[in-house]
Short mmCIF file of C-alpha atoms in Angstrom, two decimals:
data_model
loop_
_atom_site.label_atom_id
_atom_site.label_comp_id
_atom_site.label_asym_id
_atom_site.label_seq_id
_atom_site.Cartn_x
_atom_site.Cartn_y
_atom_site.Cartn_z
CA MET A 1 3.05 30.78 8.73
CA ALA A 2 1.20 30.43 5.41
CA HIS A 3 -1.26 27.59 5.08
CA VAL A 4 -4.02 26.27 2.85
CA GLU A 5 -7.23 24.77 4.15
CA ARG A 6 -9.69 22.55 2.35
CA THR A 7 -12.93 21.29 3.80
CA ALA A 8 -15.34 18.44 3.29
CA GLU A 9 -18.40 17.34 5.14
CA VAL A 10 -20.70 14.37 5.43
CA ALA A 11 -24.34 14.64 6.40
CA TRP A 12 -25.24 11.26 7.95
CA SER A 13 -28.66 9.84 8.77
CA GLY A 14 -29.37 6.65 10.67
CA THR A 15 -27.25 4.04 12.38
CA ILE A 16 -23.79 3.05 11.25
CA ALA A 17 -25.04 -0.28 9.90
CA ARG A 18 -28.12 0.93 8.06
CA GLY A 19 -27.49 4.64 7.71
CA THR A 20 -26.42 6.65 4.71
CA GLY A 21 -24.48 9.80 4.20
CA MET A 22 -23.77 12.39 1.56
CA ALA A 23 -20.22 13.67 1.20
CA SER A 24 -19.51 17.12 -0.21
CA GLY A 25 -16.40 19.24 -0.59
CA GLY A 26 -16.06 22.88 0.30
CA SER A 27 -14.99 23.76 -3.25
CA GLY A 28 -18.31 22.63 -4.68
CA ALA A 29 -16.59 20.21 -7.07
CA ILE A 30 -17.75 17.25 -4.98
CA ARG A 31 -21.44 17.30 -4.12
CA GLY A 32 -23.77 14.73 -2.71
CA LEU A 33 -21.59 11.65 -3.06
CA PRO A 34 -23.52 8.82 -1.41
CA ILE A 35 -21.51 7.04 1.28
CA THR A 36 -22.43 3.96 3.35
CA LEU A 37 -20.85 1.36 5.60
CA ALA A 38 -21.68 -1.30 3.01
CA SER A 39 -19.60 0.59 0.42
CA ARG A 40 -16.60 0.29 2.75
CA PHE A 41 -16.72 -3.43 3.45
CA GLY A 42 -19.02 -4.90 0.80
CA ALA A 43 -20.24 -4.17 -2.68
CA PRO A 44 -20.02 -0.42 -3.39
CA GLU A 45 -23.26 -0.39 -5.43
CA GLY A 46 -22.54 3.08 -6.80
CA LYS A 47 -21.66 4.59 -3.43
CA THR A 48 -18.27 5.76 -2.24
CA SER A 49 -16.24 5.18 0.90
CA PRO A 50 -13.64 7.14 2.84
CA GLU A 51 -11.00 4.73 1.53
CA GLU A 52 -12.00 5.33 -2.09
CA LEU A 53 -11.76 9.07 -1.49
CA ILE A 54 -8.28 8.57 0.02
CA ALA A 55 -7.29 6.56 -3.07
CA ALA A 56 -8.55 9.33 -5.36
CA ALA A 57 -6.70 11.97 -3.33
CA HIS A 58 -3.51 9.92 -3.44
CA ALA A 59 -3.73 9.37 -7.22
CA GLY A 60 -4.36 13.06 -7.90
CA CYS A 61 -1.65 14.29 -5.57
CA PHE A 62 0.92 11.85 -6.94
CA ALA A 63 0.12 12.65 -10.58
CA MET A 64 0.67 16.36 -9.87
CA ALA A 65 3.89 15.70 -7.93
CA LEU A 66 5.30 13.44 -10.66
CA GLY A 67 4.34 15.88 -13.42
CA SER A 68 6.14 18.62 -11.52
CA VAL A 69 9.28 16.52 -10.99
CA LEU A 70 9.40 15.46 -14.63
CA ALA A 71 8.89 19.03 -15.88
CA GLY A 72 11.64 20.22 -13.52
CA ARG A 73 13.97 17.67 -15.11
CA GLY A 74 13.17 18.97 -18.60
CA THR A 75 11.04 15.93 -19.52
CA PRO A 76 7.43 16.99 -19.07
CA PRO A 77 5.00 14.09 -19.47
CA GLU A 78 2.52 13.83 -22.32
CA ARG A 79 0.33 11.66 -20.12
CA LEU A 80 0.36 10.10 -16.66
CA ASP A 81 -2.11 7.45 -15.52
CA VAL A 82 -2.01 6.81 -11.79
CA SER A 83 -4.16 4.24 -10.05
CA VAL A 84 -4.12 3.66 -6.31
CA ARG A 85 -5.27 0.67 -4.30
CA VAL A 86 -6.01 1.38 -0.65
CA THR A 87 -6.15 -1.84 1.39
CA VAL A 88 -8.12 -2.13 4.60
CA GLU A 89 -7.47 -4.93 7.08
CA THR A 90 -10.89 -5.86 8.43
CA SER A 91 -10.01 -8.40 11.12
CA GLY A 92 -10.12 -6.87 14.57
CA ILE A 93 -10.27 -3.09 14.49
CA PRO A 94 -10.29 -2.13 10.78
CA LYS A 95 -7.23 -0.18 9.63
CA ILE A 96 -5.71 1.02 6.40
CA THR A 97 -2.63 -1.12 5.82
CA SER A 98 -1.42 0.18 2.46
CA SER A 99 -1.89 2.67 -0.32
CA ASP A 100 -0.15 1.33 -3.42
CA LEU A 101 0.37 3.31 -6.60
CA ASP A 102 0.61 1.97 -10.14
CA VAL A 103 1.97 4.61 -12.51
CA HIS A 104 2.08 4.58 -16.29
CA GLY A 105 3.49 7.47 -18.23
CA VAL A 106 4.27 8.68 -21.70
CA VAL A 107 7.35 10.80 -21.16
CA PRO A 108 9.30 11.89 -24.24
CA ARG A 109 13.07 12.19 -23.80
CA SER A 110 13.01 9.99 -20.71
CA ASP A 111 14.00 6.41 -20.06
CA PRO A 112 12.69 3.84 -17.57
CA THR A 113 15.47 4.50 -15.05
CA ALA A 114 14.90 8.28 -15.12
CA PHE A 115 11.14 7.70 -14.83
CA ALA A 116 11.62 5.44 -11.81
CA GLU A 117 13.91 8.03 -10.17
CA ALA A 118 11.38 10.79 -10.84
CA SER A 119 8.61 8.56 -9.42
CA HIS A 120 10.61 7.99 -6.25
CA GLU A 121 11.19 11.74 -5.87
CA ALA A 122 7.50 12.43 -6.51
CA GLU A 123 6.56 9.91 -3.82
CA GLN A 124 8.75 11.85 -1.38
CA ASN A 125 7.13 15.14 -2.46
CA CYS A 126 3.49 14.01 -2.61
CA LEU A 127 1.63 15.15 0.51
CA VAL A 128 -0.76 12.19 0.43
CA SER A 129 2.10 9.69 -0.02
CA ARG A 130 3.73 11.15 3.07
CA ALA A 131 0.44 10.95 4.97
CA SER A 132 -0.14 7.36 3.83
CA ARG A 133 3.28 6.32 5.17
CA ALA A 134 2.05 7.50 8.53
CA MET A 135 -0.95 5.14 8.09
CA SER A 136 1.27 2.16 7.23
CA ARG A 137 3.25 1.33 4.11
CA SER A 138 3.03 2.83 0.67
CA GLY A 139 4.43 1.49 -2.56
CA CYS A 140 4.82 2.82 -6.06
CA THR A 141 5.24 0.86 -9.30
CA PRO A 142 6.12 3.24 -12.16
CA HIS A 143 5.91 2.26 -15.84
CA SER A 144 7.30 4.38 -18.66
CA THR A 145 6.10 3.78 -22.21
CA SER A 146 6.67 5.39 -25.55
CA ALA A 147 3.14 4.46 -26.68
CA PRO A 148 -0.04 5.92 -25.21
CA ALA A 149 -0.40 4.86 -21.60
CA PRO A 150 -3.01 2.22 -20.81
CA ARG A 151 -6.12 3.60 -19.17
CA PRO A 152 -6.67 2.64 -15.55
CA PRO A 153 -9.70 0.44 -14.99
CA ARG A 154 -12.97 2.10 -14.00
CA GLY A 155 -14.66 1.28 -10.76
CA GLY A 156 -11.86 1.97 -8.30
CA GLY A 157 -9.66 -1.07 -8.97
CA ALA A 158 -5.95 -0.63 -9.35
CA ASN A 159 -4.26 -1.51 -12.62
CA THR A 160 -2.17 -4.46 -11.59
CA GLY A 161 -1.68 -5.89 -15.06
CA LYS A 162 1.78 -5.48 -16.45
CA ASN A 163 2.05 -3.75 -19.79
CA PRO A 164 4.41 -5.84 -21.94
CA ASN A 165 5.61 -2.64 -23.64
CA ALA A 166 6.24 -0.89 -20.32
CA ALA A 167 9.59 -0.62 -18.68
CA GLY A 168 8.87 -0.37 -15.01
CA GLN A 169 10.62 -0.56 -11.71
CA SER A 170 9.33 -0.61 -8.16
CA VAL A 171 10.42 2.17 -5.91
#
């Protein structure tokens, strides 16, 4: 059976409450990302969290899956902007309760219905979407535009604003 492996590691020092860690990926593309408990449940202050890394993985995986689906349908995208909001329930034992996608795309020769269908197929094909369903629920809100796609906000927040020029549909 063929398989692909990717690795990451965190070097942690100190207690859970006051300690700090540095996350790195085996590829070398991610190095020394500071990670703390406070970045998970409080103000990030320039540090990352496992949930932010899950959101980044989900956004990247979904963008690739959707680009592949659209290209396979003869409508390759000019641009896709995918933002993901991972929600953690903190009462009781903390758990990830959702990983919601907001997708904007500039896709020539496509319409909002075809874009929504492609988004639904991409959600079924995306490895991280499938993994997030195992965590809880996952939702996707695609938006197709003929103008340049709005840029997702910086700082890890999901783009929840509706583009008045976007034709979107939840899948």
